[in-house]
Amino acid sequence: MKTYYFLFFIYLNLSAFGQESPSQDWIKILSYGAGNQSDEKKISLEEAAQRTDQCIPTDFTYANLILSNNDAIENVLIKYDFNEIVLLIRMDNHVVVGAPNVVRRIQFQNSETLELINVQELGRSYGRRGFYSVLLKSSDSYLLKYESFEQREAMPNSSVSSTDVYAPQEEEPEFSSKEEILISKDQELFVLENFKSKTLLKFDQQSALKTYIKTEKLKFKNEEDLKKFANYFWSL
């Protein structure tokens, strides 16, 4: 009888294991590819706090994650590091570093924080990895912002390469934050560099768009003006 109960117990456990959803082990799923594939990659809360300027949002915020298999993970304290292109998930006394490729969307519970969407959701990513911030959405059309870091160009003669051990060392390269605006319509994704004629040439409705921009006196750096432009573009 004891043997029977023991075997029945094993059967129940194996059945439950076979029915587990990947979302039940979401920390390991996110960690896969971000570090050692058998262990979670962890950093301290202090190190995570030092990454403020390269994260969306700047501090940990509650969000729901939509995984690539459509499983939903709710109430996660998270922020996205767009420099390292990793997700930072806050646990009790440490932070787990996660690979973003298994997450389709990050829907922040704070309505003032932008939703993040994986570039894979848009079909064309122009070689980029990571997430776009959703500024505006209408059906399957998006107005998006992509944030990254790029190396600043060195000034001529600002540093000299030399084999002389007494020569001054080259300065560390400087990086600056870069924002890129993109807009999609009918499953096409365009880089919107500005409201100038050269940029508008890529759109079939360039004449109507030029007139609207001039009439409404839209400014490219103004987020509300970008939203006006997007709504008008989608209406054509």
GROMACS .gro file of C-alpha atoms in nm:
model
  236
    1MET     CA    1   0.000   0.000   0.000
    2LYS     CA    2   0.283   0.238   0.087
    3THR     CA    3   0.444   0.165  -0.248
    4TYR     CA    4   0.115   0.244  -0.423
    5TYR     CA    5   0.078   0.584  -0.252
    6PHE     CA    6   0.440   0.667  -0.324
    7LEU     CA    7   0.402   0.590  -0.695
    8PHE     CA    8   0.073   0.783  -0.706
    9PHE     CA    9   0.248   1.085  -0.547
   10ILE     CA   10   0.522   1.072  -0.813
   11TYR     CA   11   0.257   1.052  -1.086
   12LEU     CA   12   0.081   1.362  -0.956
   13ASN     CA   13   0.404   1.558  -0.946
   14LEU     CA   14   0.504   1.453  -1.297
   15SER     CA   15   0.157   1.545  -1.427
   16ALA     CA   16   0.175   1.888  -1.266
   17PHE     CA   17   0.524   1.941  -1.405
   18GLY     CA   18   0.409   1.851  -1.754
   19GLN     CA   19   0.123   2.101  -1.731
   20GLU     CA   20   0.335   2.392  -1.608
   21SER     CA   21   0.305   2.709  -1.808
   22PRO     CA   22   0.632   2.884  -1.900
   23SER     CA   23   0.500   3.189  -1.714
   24GLN     CA   24   0.528   2.997  -1.386
   25ASP     CA   25   0.905   3.013  -1.428
   26TRP     CA   26   0.922   3.358  -1.586
   27ILE     CA   27   1.235   3.474  -1.401
   28LYS     CA   28   1.439   3.191  -1.554
   29ILE     CA   29   1.282   3.259  -1.893
   30LEU     CA   30   1.385   3.625  -1.879
   31SER     CA   31   1.731   3.540  -1.751
   32TYR     CA   32   1.793   3.297  -2.036
   33GLY     CA   33   2.026   3.469  -2.282
   34ALA     CA   34   2.109   3.758  -2.048
   35GLY     CA   35   2.388   3.572  -1.874
   36ASN     CA   36   2.471   3.219  -1.773
   37GLN     CA   37   2.190   3.007  -1.916
   38SER     CA   38   2.168   2.789  -1.605
   39ASP     CA   39   2.170   3.067  -1.347
   40GLU     CA   40   1.996   3.397  -1.300
   41LYS     CA   41   2.214   3.697  -1.367
   42LYS     CA   42   2.183   3.929  -1.067
   43ILE     CA   43   2.306   4.276  -0.977
   44SER     CA   44   2.268   4.477  -0.659
   45LEU     CA   45   2.001   4.738  -0.597
   46GLU     CA   46   2.280   4.997  -0.578
   47GLU     CA   47   2.415   4.909  -0.922
   48ALA     CA   48   2.066   4.921  -1.071
   49ALA     CA   49   2.010   5.266  -0.916
   50GLN     CA   50   2.322   5.396  -1.094
   51ARG     CA   51   2.162   5.324  -1.432
   52THR     CA   52   1.888   5.585  -1.391
   53ASP     CA   53   1.969   5.793  -1.701
   54GLN     CA   54   1.971   5.492  -1.932
   55CYS     CA   55   1.644   5.336  -1.819
   56ILE     CA   56   1.275   5.363  -1.904
   57PRO     CA   57   1.132   5.459  -1.664
   58THR     CA   58   1.413   5.600  -1.454
   59ASP     CA   59   1.295   5.410  -1.145
   60PHE     CA   60   1.135   5.069  -1.093
   61THR     CA   61   0.763   5.074  -1.175
   62TYR     CA   62   0.494   4.808  -1.157
   63ALA     CA   63   0.406   4.661  -1.495
   64ASN     CA   64   0.247   4.365  -1.667
   65LEU     CA   65   0.464   4.167  -1.910
   66ILE     CA   66   0.325   3.998  -2.219
   67LEU     CA   67   0.560   3.713  -2.313
   68SER     CA   68   0.624   3.585  -2.665
   69ASN     CA   69   0.392   3.289  -2.597
   70ASN     CA   70   0.117   3.537  -2.490
   71ASP     CA   71   0.143   3.446  -2.121
   72ALA     CA   72   0.089   3.748  -1.897
   73ILE     CA   73   0.305   3.820  -1.593
   74GLU     CA   74   0.139   4.076  -1.365
   75ASN     CA   75   0.264   4.318  -1.099
   76VAL     CA   76   0.635   4.308  -1.180
   77LEU     CA   77   0.869   4.583  -1.059
   78ILE     CA   78   1.070   4.652  -1.371
   79LYS     CA   79   1.257   4.903  -1.586
   80TYR     CA   80   1.423   4.875  -1.926
   81ASP     CA   81   1.790   4.959  -1.969
   82PHE     CA   82   1.812   5.085  -2.329
   83ASN     CA   83   2.192   5.117  -2.315
   84GLU     CA   84   2.261   4.756  -2.215
   85ILE     CA   85   1.939   4.642  -2.391
   86VAL     CA   86   1.825   4.435  -2.093
   87LEU     CA   87   1.531   4.427  -1.855
   88LEU     CA   88   1.592   4.492  -1.486
   89ILE     CA   89   1.348   4.310  -1.257
   90ARG     CA   90   1.350   4.408  -0.892
   91MET     CA   91   1.324   4.130  -0.638
   92ASP     CA   92   1.339   4.156  -0.257
   93ASN     CA   93   1.707   4.245  -0.213
   94HIS     CA   94   1.855   4.222  -0.563
   95VAL     CA   95   1.781   4.283  -0.929
   96VAL     CA   96   1.755   4.012  -1.195
   97VAL     CA   97   1.883   4.099  -1.543
   98GLY     CA   98   1.656   3.967  -1.818
   99ALA     CA   99   1.685   3.927  -2.195
  100PRO     CA  100   1.411   4.129  -2.369
  101ASN     CA  101   1.366   3.892  -2.663
  102VAL     CA  102   1.110   3.678  -2.478
  103VAL     CA  103   0.889   3.978  -2.390
  104ARG     CA  104   0.651   4.123  -2.648
  105ARG     CA  105   0.520   4.418  -2.446
  106ILE     CA  106   0.567   4.596  -2.117
  107GLN     CA  107   0.243   4.759  -2.004
  108PHE     CA  108   0.314   4.989  -1.709
  109GLN     CA  109   0.034   5.023  -1.456
  110ASN     CA  110   0.113   5.392  -1.414
  111SER     CA  111  -0.079   5.555  -1.699
  112GLU     CA  112   0.182   5.832  -1.723
  113THR     CA  113   0.452   5.580  -1.815
  114LEU     CA  114   0.478   5.478  -2.178
  115GLU     CA  115   0.402   5.126  -2.296
  116LEU     CA  116   0.707   4.952  -2.444
  117ILE     CA  117   0.679   4.725  -2.747
  118ASN     CA  118   0.944   4.487  -2.875
  119VAL     CA  119   1.080   4.568  -3.220
  120GLN     CA  120   0.991   4.212  -3.324
  121GLU     CA  121   0.623   4.309  -3.293
  122LEU     CA  122   0.664   4.563  -3.574
  123GLY     CA  123   0.810   4.328  -3.833
  124ARG     CA  124   1.096   4.556  -3.943
  125SER     CA  125   1.349   4.669  -3.684
  126TYR     CA  126   1.616   4.823  -3.909
  127GLY     CA  127   1.875   4.612  -3.728
  128ARG     CA  128   1.781   4.744  -3.385
  129ARG     CA  129   1.718   4.534  -3.075
  130GLY     CA  130   1.512   4.612  -2.769
  131PHE     CA  131   1.200   4.820  -2.719
  132TYR     CA  132   1.022   5.117  -2.870
  133SER     CA  133   0.822   5.354  -2.650
  134VAL     CA  134   0.465   5.384  -2.776
  135LEU     CA  135   0.376   5.754  -2.797
  136LEU     CA  136   0.046   5.694  -2.974
  137LYS     CA  137  -0.146   5.399  -3.116
  138SER     CA  138  -0.439   5.367  -3.353
  139SER     CA  139  -0.546   5.016  -3.448
  140ASP     CA  140  -0.228   4.859  -3.591
  141SER     CA  141  -0.054   5.193  -3.649
  142TYR     CA  142   0.205   5.332  -3.410
  143LEU     CA  143   0.393   5.650  -3.329
  144LEU     CA  144   0.710   5.536  -3.159
  145LYS     CA  145   1.027   5.659  -2.994
  146TYR     CA  146   1.347   5.455  -2.995
  147GLU     CA  147   1.610   5.550  -2.740
  148SER     CA  148   1.975   5.451  -2.759
  149PHE     CA  149   2.327   5.569  -2.687
  150GLU     CA  150   2.573   5.668  -2.958
  151GLN     CA  151   2.938   5.760  -2.939
  152ARG     CA  152   3.010   6.127  -2.985
  153GLU     CA  153   3.248   6.213  -3.265
  154ALA     CA  154   3.590   6.315  -3.137
  155MET     CA  155   3.714   6.663  -3.221
  156PRO     CA  156   4.017   6.674  -3.459
  157ASN     CA  157   4.343   6.632  -3.269
  158SER     CA  158   4.154   6.579  -2.943
  159SER     CA  159   4.356   6.268  -2.869
  160VAL     CA  160   4.674   6.124  -3.011
  161SER     CA  161   4.753   5.755  -3.046
  162SER     CA  162   5.112   5.681  -2.958
  163THR     CA  163   5.337   5.396  -2.858
  164ASP     CA  164   5.521   5.635  -2.625
  165VAL     CA  165   5.462   5.512  -2.271
  166TYR     CA  166   5.495   5.871  -2.148
  167ALA     CA  167   5.235   6.001  -2.388
  168PRO     CA  168   4.896   6.099  -2.242
  169GLN     CA  169   4.636   5.824  -2.255
  170GLU     CA  170   4.351   5.857  -2.497
  171GLU     CA  171   4.033   5.986  -2.340
  172GLU     CA  172   3.747   5.748  -2.280
  173PRO     CA  173   3.487   5.773  -2.559
  174GLU     CA  174   3.185   5.986  -2.472
  175PHE     CA  175   2.834   5.862  -2.537
  176SER     CA  176   2.518   6.066  -2.570
  177SER     CA  177   2.153   5.964  -2.556
  178LYS     CA  178   1.975   5.956  -2.890
  179GLU     CA  179   1.604   5.960  -2.960
  180GLU     CA  180   1.459   5.843  -3.289
  181ILE     CA  181   1.096   5.887  -3.395
  182LEU     CA  182   0.924   5.623  -3.605
  183ILE     CA  183   0.574   5.596  -3.743
  184SER     CA  184   0.390   5.300  -3.893
  185LYS     CA  185   0.088   5.268  -4.120
  186ASP     CA  186  -0.048   4.971  -4.312
  187GLN     CA  187   0.233   4.754  -4.169
  188GLU     CA  188   0.501   4.991  -4.302
  189LEU     CA  189   0.746   5.150  -4.059
  190PHE     CA  190   0.912   5.484  -4.139
  191VAL     CA  191   1.191   5.671  -3.965
  192LEU     CA  192   1.060   6.024  -3.913
  193GLU     CA  193   1.375   6.236  -3.897
  194ASN     CA  194   1.199   6.574  -3.909
  195PHE     CA  195   0.916   6.757  -4.086
  196LYS     CA  196   1.135   6.871  -4.374
  197SER     CA  197   1.068   6.800  -4.742
  198LYS     CA  198   1.349   6.545  -4.770
  199THR     CA  199   1.198   6.333  -4.493
  200LEU     CA  200   0.843   6.364  -4.629
  201LEU     CA  201   0.950   6.236  -4.972
  202LYS     CA  202   0.912   5.879  -4.844
  203PHE     CA  203   0.537   5.931  -4.788
  204ASP     CA  204   0.287   5.902  -5.075
  205GLN     CA  205   0.081   6.189  -4.927
  206GLN     CA  206   0.377   6.427  -4.895
  207SER     CA  207   0.193   6.726  -5.045
  208ALA     CA  208  -0.100   6.699  -4.801
  209LEU     CA  209   0.140   6.644  -4.511
  210LYS     CA  210   0.349   6.951  -4.599
  211THR     CA  211   0.036   7.165  -4.613
  212TYR     CA  212  -0.090   7.033  -4.279
  213ILE     CA  213   0.245   7.090  -4.106
  214LYS     CA  214   0.262   7.447  -4.237
  215THR     CA  215  -0.101   7.527  -4.153
  216GLU     CA  216  -0.080   7.385  -3.800
  217LYS     CA  217   0.275   7.521  -3.746
  218LEU     CA  218   0.391   7.184  -3.616
  219LYS     CA  219   0.729   7.151  -3.446
  220PHE     CA  220   0.908   6.818  -3.474
  221LYS     CA  221   1.050   6.817  -3.119
  222ASN     CA  222   0.706   6.880  -2.968
  223GLU     CA  223   0.548   6.550  -2.867
  224GLU     CA  224   0.192   6.682  -2.897
  225ASP     CA  225   0.268   6.807  -3.249
  226LEU     CA  226   0.405   6.465  -3.339
  227LYS     CA  227   0.077   6.312  -3.222
  228LYS     CA  228  -0.121   6.561  -3.435
  229PHE     CA  229   0.092   6.468  -3.735
  230ALA     CA  230   0.037   6.097  -3.670
  231ASN     CA  231  -0.341   6.127  -3.640
  232TYR     CA  232  -0.358   6.328  -3.962
  233PHE     CA  233  -0.126   6.085  -4.145
  234TRP     CA  234  -0.339   5.789  -4.038
  235SER     CA  235  -0.656   5.966  -4.155
  236LEU     CA  236  -0.532   6.002  -4.515
   0.00000   0.00000   0.00000
